[in-house]
Amino acid sequence: METQAAPHRAKKRRSSDAPESPDQEGAPGISSPPAANAPDPNPPGAGGQEPEPGAGGGGGGEEDGVDYISRLPDAVLGEVISLLPTKDAARTQTLASRWRHLWRSAPLNLDCGEFLTDFGVVSRILSAHRGPGRRFRCSAIFLGRPAILDAWLQSPALDGLEEIDFWVESWWMSRLHMPPLPASTCRFASSLGVATLSQCHLPDDITENIRFPQLKKLALQHVSISEDSLHSLIAGCPVLECLLLRACKALDSVRINYASLISIGLSAQHHEEVTSLDEFVIESAPCLERFLYLEQEMGLQVSVIKAPKLETLGPLCYHDIHPRLALGSTIIQSCRTRGMHALNPTIPAYTVKNLAVSMITLSLDVIIDLMRCFPCLEKLYIQWWQGGDNNLWRRKHHDLIRCLDIRLKTIVLNN
Amino acid sequence: MEVDKGKGEAEETRKVAEADRDTVTLKSSDGKLFEVSKEAAARLSTVLAGMIAGGSIDDNGTDLKQIGSEALENVVDYCNKHANSIPSAALISSSISFNTAPFKEPEEWERKFVDRLSHDALFDLVEAANFLGMERLLDVTCHKISEMMKGKSPDQIREVFNIKNDYTKEELEEIRQELAWAFYDD
């Protein structure tokens, strides 16, 4: 078995100036990297030579007593460390001298949520670490303390940051004002792959001139942004695959016309102070596979005009007041008295394979109507809150079996 | 695309491969031959992509002296599974992970793929993935290792991975003081 570190870098995506010198780093301790076949401290047979199936070695390293992990190249161990929670990652320094210098130069994964009572620790970590930044996660509350946040974001330890996440604990915050997104966030525009922005205002001057060439996932939660700004923002993300819009303020109508999107999540949650989204139109999304409503909407009109790869849709909520979904010329609409029904079901949405439905009262009639609209369904998820009295097989459904080639394989029920 | 398990049919598979040229033949350090989809190899491994583009692929089996047959079999298996896998149709129930998944999370089949590996096979695969410049496979294997470390004390981690603590008591105490913030629960 070769113990020599492989010559290739662990990641090509790391910024080129990332410190990485396997031979210098940790040199003092390297005298003891576990030579293969080092004497086994455990008597053979004690732990059993046979790995437990499925245990993936997680059950203990006593298989053969060899320290495999410490002989991995620094860059690979750095990747492992950067996947750990912040405290776990830092504690790896205490494992053995081989690990002493790894955390400091591994990509930094800093979750400020681990330091709620003493966020001074965040500043200490940022000054102790050499970067680059992998992930910075922080409560959106700090957007209201721009001096502190700005000092953190300016830290060289976050250079080349790939993921930023301003999270919100609960929606009560919607009552607070929305501070602007700090301009220092923009210094990561060229490296960000994932961005979650919450509880802030995205001013036009930020969105109009910025490009995120690497951004694949963008979530805007309770963000105040104008329709024009949203469009210039997304237009500046040429490889954006996933877009989440959750209860955004100042957006009445959104029209989606983006070639790269694979997944869209939407919630137009209604708040007293927030105008809810009235209209959401997917004009053209040639790669779109998933369109998910993450929370119930009130009165939202959704149209899908051109999404030839749309496979996953839902949940359609039958307890909304006036929801309306148009898929091409198929229009699905609910009304309070009759439950959900499909208008013009003759031209069905052929591409949808996975559908979720949420209804207060389980209604077989509605489910069967939907199966007519989506004849290629393979998985159907149904959530309901109370059983209906009239869920009987009716004569009018007989043609369903005769007319349709039913491909449905799985139904998941959740009551 | 069938996976050659390197158990005798290698020669036969190689002849087929030479004919259609959709595959490349890789040779492990112990001389076993494996077939892999050329497209998948080029897409998943920067090193193999470079070799294919540069014409340095040997039809009789490209030597990969640093990789043993068990690890190479796993690499080839991964490439072929990847070539055949349909991107998971995200279940509605897991849609909430839409914005909470911190990093490129492994797909379900990738988790299962690494979960079945023994301890040493996992580490051999990490080294092979690193050597071949397979970013995605490296992500998946590193993710598995980090799962084995998460939430454990240093003592527990040393036990899982057979790491020998070579610090003196004083050194350890010094580091612990420096990292006091990492040892208390917030």
Coordinates of C-alpha atoms in Angstrom, one line a residue:
Chain A
M1 CA 0.0 0.0 0.0
E2 CA 1.4 3.4 -1.0
T3 CA 1.4 5.8 1.8
Q4 CA 2.7 8.7 -0.2
A5 CA 0.4 11.7 -0.5
A6 CA -1.2 11.7 -3.9
P7 CA 0.1 14.5 -6.1
H8 CA -3.2 16.1 -7.0
R9 CA -4.9 18.8 -5.1
A10 CA -8.1 17.8 -3.4
K11 CA -10.2 20.5 -5.1
K12 CA -9.8 22.5 -8.2
R13 CA -12.4 24.9 -7.0
R14 CA -10.4 26.3 -4.2
S15 CA -8.9 29.7 -4.9
S16 CA -5.5 29.5 -6.2
D17 CA -3.9 31.3 -3.4
A18 CA -5.1 28.9 -0.8
P19 CA -2.3 28.1 1.5
E20 CA -1.5 24.5 1.0
S21 CA 1.9 23.0 1.7
P22 CA 1.5 19.5 2.9
D23 CA 5.2 19.1 3.4
Q24 CA 5.7 22.2 5.6
E25 CA 2.5 22.2 7.4
G26 CA 2.4 20.1 10.5
A27 CA 6.0 19.1 9.9
P28 CA 6.9 18.7 13.5
G29 CA 4.4 16.0 14.1
I30 CA 4.9 14.2 10.8
S31 CA 7.5 11.9 12.1
S32 CA 4.8 9.7 13.3
P33 CA 2.4 9.4 10.5
P34 CA 1.2 6.0 11.0
A35 CA 3.3 3.7 8.9
A36 CA 1.1 1.1 7.5
N37 CA 1.2 -2.1 9.4
A38 CA 2.2 -0.3 12.6
P39 CA 2.0 -2.6 15.6
D40 CA -1.5 -3.2 16.4
P41 CA -2.3 -2.0 19.9
N42 CA -5.4 -4.1 19.9
P43 CA -5.0 -7.9 20.0
P44 CA -6.0 -9.3 16.6
G45 CA -9.5 -10.6 16.6
A46 CA -10.6 -8.4 19.4
G47 CA -12.5 -6.1 17.1
G48 CA -13.1 -8.7 14.4
Q49 CA -11.5 -8.5 11.0
E50 CA -14.9 -8.5 9.3
P51 CA -16.3 -5.1 8.8
E52 CA -20.0 -5.0 9.7
P53 CA -22.0 -4.7 6.6
G54 CA -23.3 -1.3 6.2
A55 CA -21.3 0.0 9.1
G56 CA -19.0 1.8 6.7
G57 CA -16.3 1.6 9.3
G58 CA -18.3 3.9 11.5
G59 CA -18.5 1.3 14.2
G60 CA -14.9 1.8 15.2
G61 CA -11.5 1.7 13.8
E62 CA -10.6 -1.4 15.6
E63 CA -10.9 -3.4 12.3
D64 CA -7.1 -3.6 12.0
G65 CA -5.8 -0.9 14.3
V66 CA -4.3 1.1 11.4
D67 CA -4.7 4.9 11.4
Y68 CA -5.8 5.4 7.8
I69 CA -7.1 8.9 8.2
S70 CA -4.0 10.6 9.3
R71 CA -2.1 9.6 6.2
L72 CA -4.5 11.4 3.9
P73 CA -3.1 14.5 2.3
D74 CA -3.6 17.8 4.1
A75 CA -5.9 19.1 1.4
V76 CA -8.3 16.1 1.8
L77 CA -8.3 16.3 5.6
G78 CA -9.0 20.0 5.1
E79 CA -12.1 19.1 3.1
V80 CA -13.2 16.8 5.8
I81 CA -12.7 19.4 8.5
S82 CA -14.6 22.0 6.5
L83 CA -17.6 19.7 6.5
L84 CA -17.8 19.7 10.3
P85 CA -19.6 22.1 12.5
T86 CA -17.4 25.0 13.6
K87 CA -16.5 23.7 17.1
D88 CA -16.0 20.1 16.0
A89 CA -13.7 21.3 13.3
A90 CA -11.6 23.4 15.6
R91 CA -11.3 20.5 18.1
T92 CA -9.7 18.3 15.5
Q93 CA -6.5 20.2 16.4
T94 CA -6.3 18.3 19.7
L95 CA -6.4 14.8 18.1
A96 CA -2.7 14.5 17.4
S97 CA 0.2 16.7 16.2
R98 CA -0.6 15.7 12.6
W99 CA -3.8 17.6 13.0
R100 CA -2.5 20.7 14.8
H101 CA -2.2 23.0 11.8
L102 CA -4.9 21.6 9.6
W103 CA -8.0 23.6 10.8
R104 CA -6.3 26.9 10.4
S105 CA -5.8 26.5 6.7
A106 CA -8.7 24.3 5.9
P107 CA -11.6 26.2 4.2
L108 CA -13.5 27.9 7.0
N109 CA -17.0 26.8 7.8
L110 CA -18.2 29.3 10.3
D111 CA -21.7 29.0 11.8
C112 CA -22.2 31.9 14.1
G113 CA -25.3 30.1 15.4
E114 CA -22.9 28.0 17.5
F115 CA -21.9 31.1 19.5
L116 CA -25.2 32.7 20.5
T117 CA -24.1 33.8 23.9
D118 CA -20.7 35.1 23.0
F119 CA -20.4 36.3 19.5
G120 CA -17.0 37.8 20.3
V121 CA -15.8 34.3 19.6
V122 CA -16.7 34.9 15.9
S123 CA -14.2 37.7 15.7
R124 CA -11.5 35.6 17.4
I125 CA -12.1 32.8 15.0
L126 CA -11.9 35.1 12.0
S127 CA -8.6 36.6 13.2
A128 CA -7.1 33.1 14.0
H129 CA -8.0 31.5 10.7
R130 CA -6.1 31.9 7.4
G131 CA -9.0 31.3 5.1
P132 CA -10.2 30.7 2.5
G133 CA -13.9 30.9 3.4
R134 CA -16.2 28.0 2.6
R135 CA -19.4 28.9 4.4
F136 CA -20.5 31.8 6.6
R137 CA -23.8 31.3 8.4
C138 CA -25.2 34.0 10.6
S139 CA -28.5 35.2 12.0
A140 CA -30.2 37.9 10.0
I141 CA -30.5 39.8 13.3
F142 CA -26.9 40.9 12.6
L143 CA -28.0 42.7 9.5
G144 CA -29.4 45.3 12.0
R145 CA -25.9 45.7 13.5
P146 CA -24.0 46.6 10.4
A147 CA -20.7 47.7 12.1
I148 CA -20.2 44.2 13.6
L149 CA -21.3 42.3 10.5
D150 CA -19.2 44.5 8.2
A151 CA -16.1 43.8 10.3
W152 CA -16.7 40.1 10.0
L153 CA -17.4 40.1 6.3
Q154 CA -14.3 42.1 5.6
S155 CA -12.1 39.6 7.3
P156 CA -9.5 37.9 5.0
A157 CA -10.5 34.6 6.6
L158 CA -13.6 34.8 4.4
D159 CA -11.9 35.5 1.1
G160 CA -13.2 33.4 -1.7
L161 CA -16.4 32.6 0.3
E162 CA -18.6 29.9 -1.4
E163 CA -21.7 30.0 0.7
I164 CA -23.4 32.7 2.7
D165 CA -26.5 32.1 4.8
F166 CA -28.4 34.8 6.7
W167 CA -31.0 32.8 8.5
V168 CA -34.2 33.8 10.3
E169 CA -35.5 32.0 13.3
S170 CA -39.2 32.9 12.8
W171 CA -41.4 35.1 10.8
W172 CA -42.2 37.4 13.7
M173 CA -39.2 39.3 12.5
S174 CA -41.2 40.5 9.6
R175 CA -42.5 43.2 11.8
L176 CA -39.1 44.7 12.1
H177 CA -37.6 47.0 9.6
M178 CA -35.5 45.6 6.8
P179 CA -31.9 46.9 6.8
P180 CA -30.1 47.0 3.5
L181 CA -27.8 44.1 2.6
P182 CA -24.3 45.3 3.6
A183 CA -22.2 46.2 0.5
S184 CA -19.3 44.1 1.9
T185 CA -21.3 41.0 0.9
C186 CA -20.7 42.0 -2.7
R187 CA -17.0 41.2 -2.4
F188 CA -17.9 37.5 -2.5
A189 CA -19.9 37.9 -5.8
S190 CA -17.4 36.1 -7.9
S191 CA -17.0 33.1 -5.6
L192 CA -20.4 32.5 -4.1
G193 CA -22.2 29.2 -5.1
V194 CA -25.0 29.3 -2.6
A195 CA -26.6 32.4 -1.1
T196 CA -29.5 32.7 1.4
L197 CA -30.5 36.2 2.1
S198 CA -33.2 37.0 4.6
Q199 CA -34.9 39.9 6.3
C200 CA -33.1 42.6 4.4
H201 CA -33.6 45.2 1.7
L202 CA -31.9 44.6 -1.7
P203 CA -31.4 48.1 -3.1
D204 CA -31.5 48.6 -6.8
D205 CA -27.9 49.9 -6.9
I206 CA -26.7 46.5 -5.6
T207 CA -28.8 44.3 -7.8
E208 CA -28.3 46.3 -11.0
N209 CA -24.5 46.1 -11.3
I210 CA -23.6 42.8 -9.7
R211 CA -22.9 39.5 -11.3
F212 CA -22.7 36.1 -9.6
P213 CA -20.9 33.9 -12.2
Q214 CA -20.9 30.8 -9.9
L215 CA -24.1 31.2 -8.0
K216 CA -26.2 28.0 -8.3
K217 CA -28.6 28.3 -5.4
L218 CA -30.3 31.6 -4.4
A219 CA -32.9 31.9 -1.6
L220 CA -34.6 35.2 -0.9
Q221 CA -36.6 35.0 2.3
H222 CA -38.6 37.9 3.5
V223 CA -36.5 40.2 1.4
S224 CA -37.7 43.5 0.1
I225 CA -36.9 43.7 -3.5
S226 CA -38.6 45.3 -6.5
E227 CA -39.6 43.3 -9.5
D228 CA -37.0 45.0 -11.7
S229 CA -34.3 44.4 -9.1
L230 CA -35.2 40.7 -8.9
H231 CA -34.9 40.4 -12.6
S232 CA -31.5 42.1 -12.8
L233 CA -30.3 40.0 -9.9
I234 CA -31.3 36.7 -11.6
A235 CA -30.1 37.9 -14.9
G236 CA -26.6 38.3 -13.3
C237 CA -26.6 34.6 -12.3
P238 CA -25.9 32.7 -15.5
V239 CA -25.7 29.3 -13.9
L240 CA -28.5 29.6 -11.3
E241 CA -30.2 26.3 -10.9
C242 CA -32.3 26.7 -7.7
L243 CA -34.4 29.7 -6.8
L244 CA -36.4 30.1 -3.6
L245 CA -38.7 33.0 -3.1
R246 CA -40.3 33.1 0.3
A247 CA -42.6 35.9 1.4
C248 CA -40.8 38.7 -0.4
K249 CA -41.9 42.2 0.0
A250 CA -42.7 44.6 -2.8
L251 CA -43.2 41.9 -5.3
D252 CA -46.6 41.7 -6.8
S253 CA -45.9 39.8 -9.9
V254 CA -43.0 37.7 -11.0
R255 CA -42.4 36.4 -14.5
I256 CA -39.7 33.7 -14.9
N257 CA -37.8 33.5 -18.1
Y258 CA -34.5 31.9 -17.3
A259 CA -32.8 29.1 -19.1
S260 CA -30.7 27.6 -16.3
L261 CA -33.3 27.1 -13.6
I262 CA -33.9 23.5 -12.5
S263 CA -35.8 24.0 -9.3
I264 CA -38.1 26.8 -8.1
G265 CA -39.5 27.0 -4.6
L266 CA -42.2 29.6 -3.9
S267 CA -44.0 30.8 -0.9
A268 CA -46.1 34.0 -1.0
Q269 CA -47.0 33.7 2.7
H270 CA -49.4 36.4 3.6
H271 CA -48.6 38.9 6.3
E272 CA -50.4 41.9 7.5
E273 CA -47.6 44.2 6.5
V274 CA -46.5 42.4 3.4
T275 CA -48.2 42.6 0.2
S276 CA -48.6 39.1 -1.0
L277 CA -47.5 38.0 -4.4
D278 CA -50.5 38.0 -6.8
E279 CA -49.1 36.5 -9.9
F280 CA -46.3 34.1 -10.7
V281 CA -45.8 33.2 -14.3
I282 CA -43.2 30.7 -15.6
E283 CA -43.0 32.0 -19.1
S284 CA -40.1 29.9 -20.3
A285 CA -37.9 27.6 -18.2
P286 CA -36.6 24.9 -20.5
C287 CA -34.6 23.0 -17.8
L288 CA -37.2 23.4 -15.0
E289 CA -37.8 20.0 -13.3
R290 CA -39.3 20.9 -9.9
F291 CA -41.8 23.6 -9.0
L292 CA -42.6 23.5 -5.3
Y293 CA -45.0 25.6 -3.2
L294 CA -43.4 25.5 0.2
E295 CA -46.2 27.1 2.1
Q296 CA -49.8 27.8 1.5
E297 CA -50.5 30.8 -0.6
M298 CA -53.5 33.0 -0.5
G299 CA -55.0 34.0 -3.7
L300 CA -51.9 33.5 -5.8
Q301 CA -52.3 33.0 -9.5
V302 CA -49.7 30.7 -11.0
S303 CA -49.2 30.0 -14.6
V304 CA -46.7 27.7 -16.3
I305 CA -46.5 28.5 -20.0
K306 CA -43.4 26.7 -21.1
A307 CA -41.6 24.1 -18.9
P308 CA -41.2 21.0 -21.0
K309 CA -39.2 19.1 -18.4
L310 CA -41.4 19.8 -15.4
E311 CA -41.6 16.6 -13.4
T312 CA -42.3 17.5 -9.9
L313 CA -45.1 19.8 -8.8
G314 CA -46.9 20.7 -5.6
P315 CA -48.3 20.6 -3.1
L316 CA -51.5 21.9 -4.6
C317 CA -53.5 23.3 -1.7
Y318 CA -57.2 22.8 -1.8
H319 CA -57.9 25.0 1.2
D320 CA -56.7 28.2 -0.2
I321 CA -59.3 30.8 -1.0
H322 CA -58.8 31.3 -4.6
P323 CA -55.7 29.6 -5.8
R324 CA -55.4 29.0 -9.5
L325 CA -52.8 27.1 -11.4
A326 CA -52.6 27.1 -15.1
L327 CA -50.3 24.6 -16.8
G328 CA -50.4 25.4 -20.5
S329 CA -54.1 25.3 -21.1
T330 CA -55.0 23.1 -18.2
I331 CA -56.3 25.2 -15.4
I332 CA -56.6 23.9 -11.9
Q333 CA -58.7 25.8 -9.5
S334 CA -60.3 25.2 -6.2
C335 CA -63.4 26.7 -4.8
R336 CA -64.7 26.4 -1.3
T337 CA -67.8 24.5 -1.9
R338 CA -66.7 22.0 -4.5
G339 CA -63.1 21.4 -3.5
M340 CA -60.6 21.4 -6.3
H341 CA -61.5 20.8 -9.8
A342 CA -59.8 21.1 -13.1
L343 CA -61.1 23.3 -15.9
N344 CA -60.4 22.2 -19.4
P345 CA -58.8 18.9 -18.4
T346 CA -58.7 17.8 -22.0
I347 CA -55.1 19.0 -22.5
P348 CA -53.3 17.6 -19.6
A349 CA -49.9 18.3 -18.2
Y350 CA -48.1 15.3 -19.6
T351 CA -44.7 15.8 -18.2
V352 CA -45.5 15.8 -14.4
K353 CA -44.5 12.5 -12.7
N354 CA -44.5 13.6 -9.1
L355 CA -47.4 15.5 -7.6
A356 CA -48.3 16.5 -4.1
V357 CA -51.8 17.5 -3.0
S358 CA -52.9 19.0 0.3
M359 CA -56.6 19.1 1.2
I360 CA -58.7 19.6 4.3
T361 CA -61.2 16.9 3.5
L362 CA -60.0 13.9 1.5
S363 CA -61.9 13.7 -1.7
L364 CA -61.6 10.8 -4.1
D365 CA -63.4 12.8 -6.8
V366 CA -60.8 15.5 -6.7
I367 CA -57.9 12.9 -6.7
I368 CA -59.5 11.2 -9.8
D369 CA -59.9 14.5 -11.5
L370 CA -56.3 15.3 -10.9
M371 CA -55.3 11.9 -12.3
R372 CA -57.0 12.9 -15.5
C373 CA -55.1 16.1 -15.6
F374 CA -51.8 14.4 -15.0
P375 CA -51.9 11.1 -16.8
C376 CA -48.2 10.4 -16.5
L377 CA -48.1 10.5 -12.7
E378 CA -45.8 8.0 -11.1
K379 CA -45.9 9.3 -7.5
L380 CA -48.8 11.0 -5.8
Y381 CA -48.5 12.5 -2.3
I382 CA -51.8 13.2 -0.5
Q383 CA -52.0 15.1 2.7
W384 CA -55.4 15.7 4.3
W385 CA -56.8 16.6 7.7
Q386 CA -60.2 14.9 7.9
G387 CA -61.8 12.0 6.1
G388 CA -64.7 12.7 3.7
D389 CA -68.0 10.9 3.9
N390 CA -68.6 10.5 0.2
N391 CA -65.4 8.9 -0.9
L392 CA -67.1 6.3 -3.0
W393 CA -66.3 4.8 -6.4
R394 CA -68.8 6.3 -8.8
R395 CA -70.0 5.2 -12.1
K396 CA -68.6 8.3 -13.7
H397 CA -65.1 7.2 -12.9
H398 CA -65.4 4.0 -14.8
D399 CA -63.9 5.5 -17.9
L400 CA -60.8 6.3 -15.9
I401 CA -59.6 2.8 -16.0
R402 CA -60.7 2.2 -19.6
C403 CA -59.4 5.5 -21.0
L404 CA -56.2 6.1 -19.2
D405 CA -53.0 4.2 -19.2
I406 CA -52.4 4.5 -15.5
R407 CA -48.7 4.7 -14.7
L408 CA -49.1 5.6 -11.1
K409 CA -46.8 3.4 -9.0
T410 CA -46.7 5.0 -5.6
I411 CA -49.2 6.9 -3.5
V412 CA -48.1 8.3 -0.2
L413 CA -50.8 9.2 2.3
N414 CA -50.3 11.5 5.2
N415 CA -53.2 12.2 7.5
Chain B
M1 CA -22.4 -0.6 -19.7
E2 CA -21.4 -3.6 -17.7
V3 CA -18.8 -3.4 -15.0
D4 CA -16.0 -5.7 -15.3
K5 CA -15.4 -7.1 -11.9
G6 CA -11.8 -7.9 -12.9
K7 CA -12.3 -11.6 -12.2
G8 CA -11.4 -13.3 -15.4
E9 CA -13.7 -11.7 -17.9
A10 CA -11.3 -8.8 -18.3
E11 CA -9.7 -10.0 -21.4
E12 CA -13.0 -10.6 -23.1
T13 CA -14.5 -7.3 -22.1
R14 CA -11.4 -5.5 -23.3
K15 CA -11.8 -6.9 -26.8
V16 CA -15.4 -5.7 -26.9
A17 CA -14.3 -2.3 -25.6
E18 CA -11.6 -1.9 -28.2
A19 CA -14.2 -2.5 -30.9
D20 CA -16.7 0.1 -29.8
R21 CA -14.3 2.6 -28.1
D22 CA -17.0 3.9 -25.7
T23 CA -15.0 2.7 -22.8
V24 CA -11.5 2.9 -21.5
T25 CA -9.5 0.2 -19.8
L26 CA -7.8 0.9 -16.5
K27 CA -5.2 -1.3 -14.9
S28 CA -4.8 -1.4 -11.1
S29 CA -1.5 -1.7 -9.3
D30 CA -1.9 -5.4 -9.0
G31 CA -2.6 -5.8 -12.7
K32 CA -6.3 -6.2 -12.9
L33 CA -8.2 -4.6 -15.8
F34 CA -11.4 -2.6 -15.5
E35 CA -13.7 -1.1 -18.1
V36 CA -15.3 2.2 -17.6
S37 CA -17.5 4.4 -19.7
K38 CA -15.3 6.9 -21.5
E39 CA -17.9 9.6 -21.1
A40 CA -18.3 9.1 -17.4
A41 CA -14.6 8.8 -16.8
A42 CA -13.9 12.1 -18.6
R43 CA -16.8 13.9 -16.9
L44 CA -15.9 12.7 -13.4
S45 CA -12.2 12.6 -13.3
T46 CA -10.0 15.5 -14.4
V47 CA -7.0 13.2 -14.6
L48 CA -8.7 10.7 -16.8
A49 CA -10.2 13.5 -18.9
G50 CA -6.7 14.8 -19.5
M51 CA -5.4 11.4 -20.4
I52 CA -8.2 10.8 -22.8
A53 CA -7.9 14.2 -24.4
G54 CA -4.1 13.8 -24.6
G55 CA -4.3 10.4 -26.2
S56 CA -2.4 8.7 -23.4
I57 CA -5.0 6.0 -22.9
D58 CA -3.5 2.5 -23.5
D59 CA -5.9 0.1 -25.1
N60 CA -4.3 -2.7 -23.3
G61 CA -5.0 -1.1 -20.0
T62 CA -3.9 2.3 -18.7
D63 CA -1.6 1.8 -15.8
L64 CA -2.8 3.3 -12.5
K65 CA 0.1 2.1 -10.3
Q66 CA -1.1 4.1 -7.3
I67 CA -4.5 2.4 -7.1
G68 CA -5.2 -1.1 -5.9
S69 CA -7.8 -3.3 -7.5
E70 CA -10.4 -3.0 -4.8
A71 CA -10.3 0.8 -4.9
L72 CA -10.2 0.9 -8.7
E73 CA -13.2 -1.4 -8.8
N74 CA -15.1 1.0 -6.5
V75 CA -14.0 3.9 -8.7
V76 CA -15.2 2.2 -11.8
D77 CA -18.4 1.1 -10.1
Y78 CA -19.1 4.7 -9.0
C79 CA -18.4 6.1 -12.6
N80 CA -20.8 3.6 -14.1
K81 CA -23.5 4.1 -11.5
H82 CA -23.1 7.8 -12.0
A83 CA -23.5 7.5 -15.7
N84 CA -26.7 5.6 -15.2
S85 CA -28.2 7.5 -12.3
I86 CA -31.1 9.8 -13.0
P87 CA -30.9 12.9 -10.9
S88 CA -33.2 12.2 -7.9
A89 CA -36.6 13.6 -8.4
A90 CA -36.5 15.5 -5.2
L91 CA -39.3 14.2 -3.1
I92 CA -41.8 16.8 -2.1
S93 CA -41.4 15.9 1.5
S94 CA -37.7 16.7 1.4
S95 CA -38.2 19.9 -0.4
I96 CA -37.6 21.8 2.7
S97 CA -33.9 21.0 2.4
F98 CA -34.1 23.2 -0.6
N99 CA -32.5 26.1 1.3
T100 CA -31.0 24.4 4.3
A101 CA -28.7 21.9 2.7
P102 CA -25.3 23.3 3.6
F103 CA -23.2 21.9 0.9
K104 CA -23.5 19.7 -2.1
E105 CA -25.2 16.9 -0.3
P106 CA -24.5 13.4 -1.5
E107 CA -27.4 11.8 -3.3
E108 CA -29.2 8.9 -1.7
W109 CA -27.4 6.3 -3.9
E110 CA -24.1 7.9 -3.2
R111 CA -24.6 7.6 0.5
K112 CA -25.4 3.9 0.1
F113 CA -22.5 3.5 -2.1
V114 CA -20.0 4.7 0.6
D115 CA -22.0 3.3 3.5
R116 CA -21.3 -0.3 2.4
L117 CA -17.6 0.2 2.4
S118 CA -15.3 -1.1 5.1
H119 CA -13.0 1.3 6.9
D120 CA -9.9 0.7 4.9
A121 CA -11.8 0.5 1.6
L122 CA -13.3 3.9 2.3
F123 CA -9.9 5.4 2.8
D124 CA -8.4 3.7 -0.3
L125 CA -11.3 5.2 -2.3
V126 CA -10.6 8.7 -0.9
E127 CA -7.0 8.4 -2.0
A128 CA -8.0 7.1 -5.4
A129 CA -10.6 9.9 -5.9
N130 CA -8.0 12.4 -4.9
F131 CA -5.3 10.9 -7.2
L132 CA -7.7 10.9 -10.1
G133 CA -9.0 14.4 -9.5
M134 CA -12.6 13.2 -9.0
E135 CA -14.1 16.1 -7.2
R136 CA -17.6 14.7 -6.8
L137 CA -16.4 11.3 -5.4
L138 CA -14.1 13.1 -3.1
D139 CA -17.0 15.2 -1.8
V140 CA -19.0 12.1 -1.2
T141 CA -16.2 10.2 0.6
C142 CA -15.1 13.2 2.6
H143 CA -18.8 13.7 3.6
K144 CA -18.9 10.2 4.9
I145 CA -15.7 10.6 6.9
S146 CA -17.1 13.9 8.4
E147 CA -20.3 12.1 9.4
M148 CA -18.2 9.6 11.3
M149 CA -16.5 12.5 13.2
K150 CA -19.5 14.8 13.8
G151 CA -20.5 15.4 17.4
K152 CA -17.8 13.1 18.8
S153 CA -15.2 14.1 21.4
P154 CA -11.6 14.0 20.5
D155 CA -11.2 10.7 22.5
Q156 CA -14.1 9.1 20.6
I157 CA -12.7 10.2 17.2
R158 CA -9.2 8.8 18.1
E159 CA -10.9 5.5 19.0
V160 CA -12.9 5.4 15.7
F161 CA -9.9 6.1 13.5
N162 CA -7.1 4.6 15.6
I163 CA -5.4 8.0 15.9
K164 CA -2.5 8.0 18.3
N165 CA -2.4 11.0 20.6
D166 CA 1.2 12.0 20.5
Y167 CA 0.8 15.2 22.5
T168 CA 2.3 15.6 25.9
K169 CA -0.2 16.4 28.7
E170 CA 1.1 20.0 28.8
E171 CA 0.9 20.5 25.0
L172 CA -2.7 19.3 25.0
E173 CA -3.6 21.5 27.9
E174 CA -2.2 24.5 26.1
I175 CA -4.2 23.8 22.9
R176 CA -7.3 23.2 24.9
Q177 CA -6.9 26.6 26.6
E178 CA -6.4 28.3 23.3
L179 CA -9.5 26.6 22.0
A180 CA -11.6 26.9 25.1
W181 CA -14.5 28.3 22.9
A182 CA -14.6 25.0 21.1
F183 CA -15.1 23.0 24.2
Y184 CA -18.1 24.5 25.9
D185 CA -21.7 24.1 24.9
D186 CA -23.3 27.4 23.9

